[in-house]
Amino acid sequence: MKEPFKIIASGEGGQGVLSIAKIIAYAAWQQGFHTIYVPYFSTEKRGGVSVAFAQIWDKPIPFPKFHKADLWVALSQRAVDRIYDYLHDDTVTIVNSFLVKDVTRIKKWKPYEIDATTIAKEQLGKPRTFNMVIMGAMLKFVPGLSQEGFAKALEKTFKDKYERDASLRELNEQAFNIGHDLVK
Amino acid sequence: MPESKPKRATKPEDFELALPKCARLSSKPHSFCQGCGHPEVLKALGFAIDELGIQDRVAFGVDIGCSLLSWDYFNMDSVETHHGRTIPTMVGFHHANPEGVAVAYVGDGGAYAIGSGHLLNAAIRNENITVIVVNNAVYAMTGGQEAPTTLPGRKVATAPCGADEYYIKAPEIIRNVNPTAFVARGITSVQAPLRTIMKEALTHQMEGKGFAFVEVLSQCPLNWKTLDKPEKTFEVLEKELAQAYPVKRY
Amino acid sequence: MSEKKFIMGNEVMGRAARAAGAKALYGYPITPSSEILHFWSGEACGEQGRKEGLVFRQAEDETGAGFMLIGGVLAGARSFTATAGPGHVLMQDAFSMAEAMRIPVVAFITQRGGPSTSTVIYSQSEVNLTCFGGNGNGFRVVYSPSNLQELFDYGIKIFNTAWKYRFPTFLLADGYLAKMMGEVEVYDPAEKGIKMVPTEAYMLEKDRKRPLSEVVPTPEIDIREDGGRQYECLRNCLNLEEETYAVNMEIKEAFDKAAPEIVEHEDYGPQDAKTLVVAHGLVSSAVRAAVDALAEGQDKIRLFRPITLRPFPEEALRQAARGAERIIIAESAVNQLARFVKESLYGHCDTALEEYFRPSMGILPKEIIDLVTKA
């Protein structure tokens, strides 16, 4: 890898975009990569656009922020409108099409439009799993990250939740696989 | 036969009998103004400390303002802090050394104006310290400015047309936010009960019962402009002040 | 016990304090430093923390937290606080008392945007405040870490510097460092041969190893014997100009004496590079990356990074500047690091100083590369 692989996850505060980036960074670290994650947080805990930066490399990463992402995910319309500046010519873009209705601004990047919200609600019966659908799709594009390794990271991250409710593990797996299979 | 006038004490050894054992004789005569109430408050505190036998256990924090002049009043480990900041300093001390008896000695400006947030919150958290506030209804050290305790209409340096209508009744407030604290108001002119209050406050803290708060009504002849009229000083103290600020346990 | 963890900068600092054997944290929540408080309060109410008597106190404001911290140190506890931005402004009240009375307070600062409330994210604009806040002359020690590992390493070291030399000591981090997550090796300092400097109570000390009068400036301490026991009275309100002068000169003398032992810097990159870039903290990490990227070409650069901002590595900078044809100062603030550089190089260097000031903005490796190659 000549450069770190750079990921941006963006959306509304409280949607869990920070967790998405954090989990992917953690999973990569578990698989032996150097990773850095930093949230680009605003003054309020809630109500602002929320952005997270993650980088994965086989060498130590010099700086937590960057200007252009290789993989870019937007979970809200405001995120598309405000964070599109972080795209380079070949950035892979993914949006949750249930929340992002207008992709004109990023049309030339041919975004993957995934209705993760509807999938989570109707196929899985648990709206919060939409993030897992998105992560499944994202993982297709992160170099060097195996699905098994990712599953292990999830085990550690959700240890407490899985202990309380074991059915959540299966649900997450299902959601992940749906997202993973949606992108070709 | 003319009454024999009591000999005026000038040398440290002259004070030996009149002062508590924990007082530092070499720093006497004290440096407060003539007729000031502070030495009376400190004496009451000192005798209480003597009676409890805790001279070696007290960490004595003093505020800025006239209270700072008490920094070497006692033979006790003492520290002068910043204006209004003695209460948090002693709170921090107490948590790091719960065996010590942390005492904060503060004026009404330090406790009720600049340090009011500290006082109120230390009371709300029921911090296990003793706070002694000397209320002379004026900023004395800085030249007689208006305090939150200055009585309505009183003409002072920063209120030449008369002080504001309202004033703070701190023990009442402390009781309001902390139902279990030791809260009392004393007065310099009646020493024996003041000493008892001090002892009770320190005991409350030493038994680990939490916040102990004593306000003492005190005189400032200099800023009250009653230096040459001691009767007037005590009239203001016992009539005007004590009427606005009832001397009692809360 | 050494272990690699994937954790957030704030947790790194909390763990560093824990590894250093700190006993008390007095603080007030403020972004981006709050998770230090979260970590410590969790430790303090855990089983082990309760057994060890760990103290956590959330004050009513940063002024209160700063003075509680002083109280904790006076009682001899290895104590610290964490703050940022406007809260840091308030805490300078206490830090100036600590500076006057040689009280070894320790503070983790996570710089946020400034001035005023501003953003909670990042800046390097609390350099002036950390080094020179208060109404004194800046006799403090300030470390500027550049990555997560250094947050841990220097997070331990500041306690030793504070207690060995008895100056207020700061770890000047920033919001990115505080909030980012990455790999950090956490360890017990003893494993690395690091001995913790013992603490000593300023008040109610029963077993004093050296007289406090060797530390606290003489006009501020009064020690008397009574009944075979010594009583210490500490004051900071002085009567005379001469006393105040004496206090200042005693502190200055102690600081000047300690400075050569404390001062630290990093000199990174080819010594024959014609361009010298001066940066500190996280920005120096960006410069380090630029040094590596340019190492093979014609535009080689060299990084000079003060690790301690107070005392500042003046002599080392003068040497590094010798022979440099370009000197660039890069900082996420206006003239805060640069002021030190100018002061150090004044009369020692003819090269013009180029300023790259990006107040409250991150500086990326590419910006440094562009600065060097496109000029």
XYZ file of N, CA and C in Angstrom, chain C residues 236-374:
417
model
N 0.728 33.750 49.899
C 1.049 34.284 48.577
C 0.713 35.762 48.485
N 0.210 36.320 49.565
C -0.066 37.752 49.594
C 1.107 38.394 50.330
N 1.844 39.214 49.640
C 3.075 39.769 50.200
C 2.918 41.261 50.461
N 3.725 41.759 51.389
C 3.604 43.163 51.763
C 4.475 44.087 50.922
N 5.653 43.607 50.563
C 6.642 44.513 49.993
C 7.035 44.129 48.570
N 7.402 45.145 47.805
C 7.939 44.899 46.472
C 9.176 44.010 46.563
N 9.987 44.276 47.581
C 11.237 43.520 47.716
C 10.964 42.034 47.936
N 9.898 41.746 48.711
C 9.550 40.340 48.938
C 9.120 39.689 47.625
N 8.306 40.427 46.874
C 7.802 39.884 45.618
C 8.944 39.656 44.635
N 9.872 40.599 44.631
C 11.062 40.452 43.792
C 11.819 39.184 44.200
N 11.986 39.015 45.498
C 12.720 37.845 45.986
C 12.035 36.552 45.570
N 10.700 36.524 45.665
C 9.954 35.330 45.250
C 10.229 35.034 43.782
N 10.097 36.082 42.961
C 10.300 35.880 41.529
C 11.705 35.391 41.214
N 12.685 35.999 41.874
C 14.065 35.629 41.571
C 14.387 34.227 42.075
N 13.799 33.845 43.206
C 14.040 32.477 43.692
C 13.432 31.456 42.734
N 12.235 31.773 42.248
C 11.598 30.841 41.305
C 12.403 30.794 40.008
N 12.829 31.960 39.564
C 13.596 32.026 38.312
C 14.888 31.224 38.434
N 15.549 31.389 39.537
C 16.818 30.680 39.729
C 16.600 29.164 39.692
N 15.546 28.737 40.380
C 15.244 27.297 40.396
C 14.894 26.807 38.994
N 14.155 27.622 38.257
C 13.735 27.230 36.909
C 14.946 27.158 35.979
N 15.780 28.172 36.065
C 16.975 28.191 35.209
C 17.881 27.006 35.500
N 17.927 26.625 36.761
C 18.778 25.507 37.152
C 18.208 24.181 36.626
N 16.886 24.073 36.685
C 16.245 22.814 36.267
C 16.152 22.695 34.748
N 16.059 23.846 34.067
C 15.758 23.848 32.632
C 16.654 22.920 31.802
N 17.985 22.955 31.966
C 18.816 22.072 31.122
C 18.517 20.588 31.333
N 18.039 20.237 32.527
C 17.703 18.829 32.776
C 16.349 18.460 32.180
N 15.494 19.456 32.029
C 14.120 19.179 31.591
C 13.971 19.269 30.065
N 14.669 20.225 29.472
C 14.417 20.582 28.071
C 14.608 19.383 27.135
N 13.680 19.267 26.151
C 13.737 18.151 25.200
C 13.349 18.631 23.811
N 13.995 18.055 22.804
C 13.582 18.359 21.435
C 13.793 17.142 20.555
N 13.246 17.222 19.340
C 13.454 16.172 18.353
C 13.981 16.821 17.086
N 15.025 16.236 16.541
C 15.630 16.743 15.307
C 15.527 15.593 14.322
N 14.662 15.732 13.325
C 14.339 14.581 12.469
C 14.606 14.923 11.006
N 15.264 14.000 10.320
C 15.471 14.183 8.890
C 16.924 14.456 8.556
N 17.204 14.580 7.255
C 18.596 14.731 6.815
C 19.228 16.028 7.335
N 20.409 15.896 7.904
C 21.089 17.061 8.476
C 21.546 18.033 7.391
N 21.653 17.546 6.147
C 22.111 18.450 5.076
C 20.940 19.114 4.342
N 19.731 18.918 4.840
C 18.575 19.551 4.190
C 18.712 21.064 4.291
N 18.313 21.751 3.252
C 18.458 23.214 3.258
C 17.264 23.904 3.907
N 16.176 23.140 4.010
C 14.977 23.726 4.617
C 14.719 23.107 5.991
N 14.538 23.981 6.957
C 14.220 23.538 8.311
C 12.769 23.920 8.611
N 11.984 22.949 9.019
C 10.597 23.253 9.396
C 10.474 23.097 10.917
N 9.983 24.141 11.558
C 9.800 24.086 13.008
C 8.312 23.886 13.292
N 7.995 22.853 14.041
C 6.590 22.571 14.377
C 6.571 21.809 15.685
N 5.405 21.845 16.368
C 5.287 21.065 17.606
C 3.971 20.314 17.625
N 3.857 19.388 18.545
C 2.604 18.652 18.717
C 2.227 17.855 17.483
N 0.935 17.754 17.238
C 0.427 16.960 16.130
C 0.962 17.450 14.783
N 1.171 18.763 14.665
C 1.677 19.302 13.394
C 3.057 18.720 13.083
N 3.826 18.477 14.114
C 5.151 17.916 13.841
C 5.046 16.495 13.286
N 3.948 15.805 13.594
C 3.739 14.493 12.977
C 3.515 14.629 11.475
N 2.784 15.671 11.100
C 2.564 15.925 9.670
C 3.895 16.266 9.007
N 4.702 17.068 9.688
C 5.997 17.460 9.119
C 6.903 16.230 8.995
N 6.843 15.361 10.001
C 7.658 14.142 9.953
C 7.316 13.332 8.696
N 6.018 13.254 8.403
C 5.597 12.519 7.201
C 6.126 13.207 5.950
N 6.122 14.541 5.958
C 6.634 15.292 4.806
C 8.143 15.074 4.664
N 8.848 15.023 5.782
C 10.292 14.760 5.750
C 10.533 13.427 5.032
N 9.765 12.409 5.415
C 9.925 11.083 4.801
C 9.599 11.121 3.310
N 8.521 11.806 2.973
C 8.086 11.846 1.578
C 9.106 12.550 0.693
N 9.813 13.524 1.250
C 10.746 14.322 0.449
C 12.193 13.839 0.577
N 12.380 12.769 1.316
C 13.745 12.348 1.669
C 14.604 12.002 0.462
N 13.963 11.496 -0.591
C 14.743 11.031 -1.748
C 15.026 12.131 -2.758
N 14.241 13.185 -2.771
C 14.335 14.179 -3.845
C 15.275 15.336 -3.550
N 15.089 16.401 -4.316
C 15.939 17.584 -4.165
C 15.468 18.482 -3.026
N 14.175 18.367 -2.736
C 13.620 19.273 -1.728
C 13.613 18.640 -0.345
N 14.741 18.151 0.069
C 14.804 17.516 1.384
C 14.510 18.547 2.487
N 13.809 18.108 3.484
C 13.567 19.001 4.615
C 13.921 18.294 5.918
N 14.065 19.095 6.948
C 14.424 18.585 8.266
C 13.438 19.201 9.263
N 13.029 18.400 10.210
C 12.080 18.884 11.230
C 12.816 19.224 12.513
N 12.549 20.409 13.040
C 12.947 20.694 14.411
C 11.690 20.825 15.238
N 11.616 19.978 16.270
C 10.394 19.954 17.077
C 10.733 20.133 18.552
N 10.310 21.254 19.133
C 10.458 21.358 20.575
C 9.489 20.377 21.234
N 10.003 19.492 22.076
C 9.106 18.602 22.840
C 8.649 19.349 24.097
N 9.582 20.092 24.698
C 9.154 21.000 25.771
C 9.061 22.402 25.169
N 7.913 23.026 25.379
C 7.764 24.427 24.934
C 8.275 25.359 26.030
N 8.105 24.920 27.267
C 8.718 25.584 28.422
C 9.411 24.515 29.223
N 10.672 24.565 29.518
C 11.628 25.471 28.902
C 11.810 25.141 27.414
N 12.129 26.139 26.627
C 12.239 25.967 25.185
C 13.673 25.580 24.809
N 13.825 24.611 23.888
C 15.184 24.180 23.512
C 15.896 25.207 22.625
N 16.221 26.332 23.186
C 16.781 27.453 22.416
C 18.092 27.093 21.738
N 18.985 26.530 22.526
C 20.322 26.265 22.011
C 20.272 25.239 20.877
N 19.493 24.211 21.068
C 19.383 23.170 20.042
C 18.797 23.750 18.761
N 17.841 24.657 18.891
C 17.252 25.272 17.700
C 18.291 26.125 16.974
N 19.076 26.861 17.736
C 20.113 27.692 17.110
C 21.059 26.834 16.280
N 21.408 25.692 16.834
C 22.313 24.813 16.097
C 21.654 24.260 14.851
N 20.405 23.869 14.981
C 19.701 23.306 13.826
C 19.512 24.356 12.733
N 19.361 25.611 13.149
C 19.102 26.691 12.182
C 20.379 27.068 11.423
N 21.509 26.741 12.015
C 22.784 27.075 11.386
C 22.862 26.406 10.018
N 23.068 27.156 8.971
C 23.207 26.582 7.632
C 21.888 26.395 6.900
N 20.759 26.589 7.597
C 19.474 26.441 6.905
C 19.243 27.639 5.984
N 18.833 27.340 4.748
C 18.555 28.440 3.821
C 17.106 28.903 3.913
N 16.266 27.988 4.335
C 14.865 28.368 4.580
C 14.466 27.852 5.954
N 13.763 28.688 6.672
C 13.198 28.229 7.943
C 11.700 28.518 7.921
N 10.924 27.460 8.041
C 9.459 27.615 8.011
C 8.913 27.249 9.387
N 8.049 28.099 9.914
C 7.397 27.779 11.184
C 5.946 27.441 10.862
N 5.531 26.227 11.185
C 4.157 25.802 10.886
C 3.420 25.531 12.188
N 2.288 26.185 12.353
C 1.499 25.949 13.567
C 0.025 26.239 13.315
N -0.836 25.571 14.077
C -2.287 25.779 13.976
C -2.708 26.905 14.917
N -2.015 28.013 14.815
C -2.250 29.182 15.657
C -1.510 30.334 14.989
N -1.636 31.524 15.532
C -0.912 32.665 14.983
C 0.197 33.080 15.948
N 1.420 32.864 15.531
C 2.593 33.392 16.228
C 2.739 32.917 17.678
N 2.223 31.732 17.986
C 2.388 31.273 19.369
C 3.664 30.451 19.509
N 3.858 29.478 18.594
C 5.149 28.787 18.558
C 6.214 29.737 18.005
N 5.809 30.494 16.985
C 6.776 31.357 16.282
C 7.450 32.344 17.221
N 6.704 32.798 18.222
C 7.288 33.755 19.168
C 8.520 33.163 19.859
N 8.416 31.887 20.231
C 9.559 31.202 20.863
C 10.740 31.122 19.889
N 10.387 30.800 18.622
C 11.437 30.615 17.615
C 12.172 31.930 17.392
N 11.405 33.003 17.263
C 12.013 34.324 17.023
C 12.893 34.711 18.205
N 12.383 34.472 19.394
C 13.136 34.836 20.586
C 14.450 34.046 20.666
N 14.376 32.782 20.272
C 15.576 31.944 20.350
C 16.598 32.335 19.297
N 16.104 32.669 18.095
C 17.030 32.903 16.986
C 17.479 34.356 16.877
N 16.848 35.230 17.606
C 17.209 36.655 17.517
C 18.691 36.846 17.814
N 19.387 37.446 16.858
C 20.820 37.677 17.037
C 21.688 36.470 16.719
N 21.051 35.357 16.330
C 21.833 34.144 16.070
C 21.688 33.652 14.646
N 20.844 34.279 13.861
C 20.467 33.664 12.588
C 20.046 34.758 11.604
N 20.562 34.686 10.355
C 20.222 35.715 9.363
C 19.102 35.277 8.423
N 18.764 34.007 8.472
C 17.750 33.503 7.549
C 16.370 34.069 7.906
N 15.657 34.488 6.866
C 14.304 35.002 7.117
C 13.409 33.857 7.591
N 12.492 34.170 8.478
C 11.583 33.142 8.986
C 10.276 33.206 8.204
N 9.859 32.077 7.672
C 8.590 32.037 6.944
C 7.521 31.474 7.870
N 6.377 32.120 7.858
C 5.320 31.718 8.776
C 4.207 30.988 8.040
N 3.833 29.845 8.519
C 2.666 29.150 7.996
C 1.693 28.982 9.155
N 0.832 29.977 9.301
C -0.089 30.025 10.430
C -1.482 29.599 9.983
N -2.016 28.568 10.580
C -3.363 28.068 10.250
C -4.153 27.955 11.545
N -4.585 29.097 12.099
C -5.244 29.043 13.403
C -6.444 28.090 13.409
N -6.420 27.147 14.330
C -7.511 26.180 14.542
C -7.759 25.247 13.361
N -6.821 25.173 12.422
C -6.947 24.229 11.311
C -5.848 23.192 11.441
N -6.185 21.962 11.086
C -5.161 20.931 11.033
C -4.196 21.242 9.906
N -2.958 20.783 10.023
C -1.984 20.959 8.943
C -1.576 19.566 8.484
N -1.832 19.280 7.204
C -1.603 17.943 6.684
C -0.219 17.846 6.026
N 0.310 16.622 5.948
C 1.633 16.458 5.331
C 1.710 17.106 3.944
N 0.625 16.967 3.164
C 0.651 17.492 1.800
C 0.845 19.011 1.776
N 0.284 19.692 2.759
C 0.449 21.151 2.804
C 1.915 21.518 2.998
N 2.604 20.759 3.828
C 4.021 21.019 4.074
C 4.813 20.738 2.798
N 4.472 19.646 2.158
C 5.175 19.284 0.914
C 4.970 20.382 -0.122
N 3.728 20.847 -0.253
C 3.446 21.921 -1.208
C 4.215 23.188 -0.862
N 4.280 23.485 0.402
C 4.989 24.691 0.847
C 6.442 24.665 0.385
N 7.017 23.481 0.493
C 8.446 23.351 0.191
C 8.681 23.284 -1.312
N 7.844 22.514 -2.007
C 8.124 22.263 -3.428
C 7.581 23.348 -4.335
N 6.584 24.081 -3.897
C 5.967 25.051 -4.806
C 6.456 26.466 -4.592
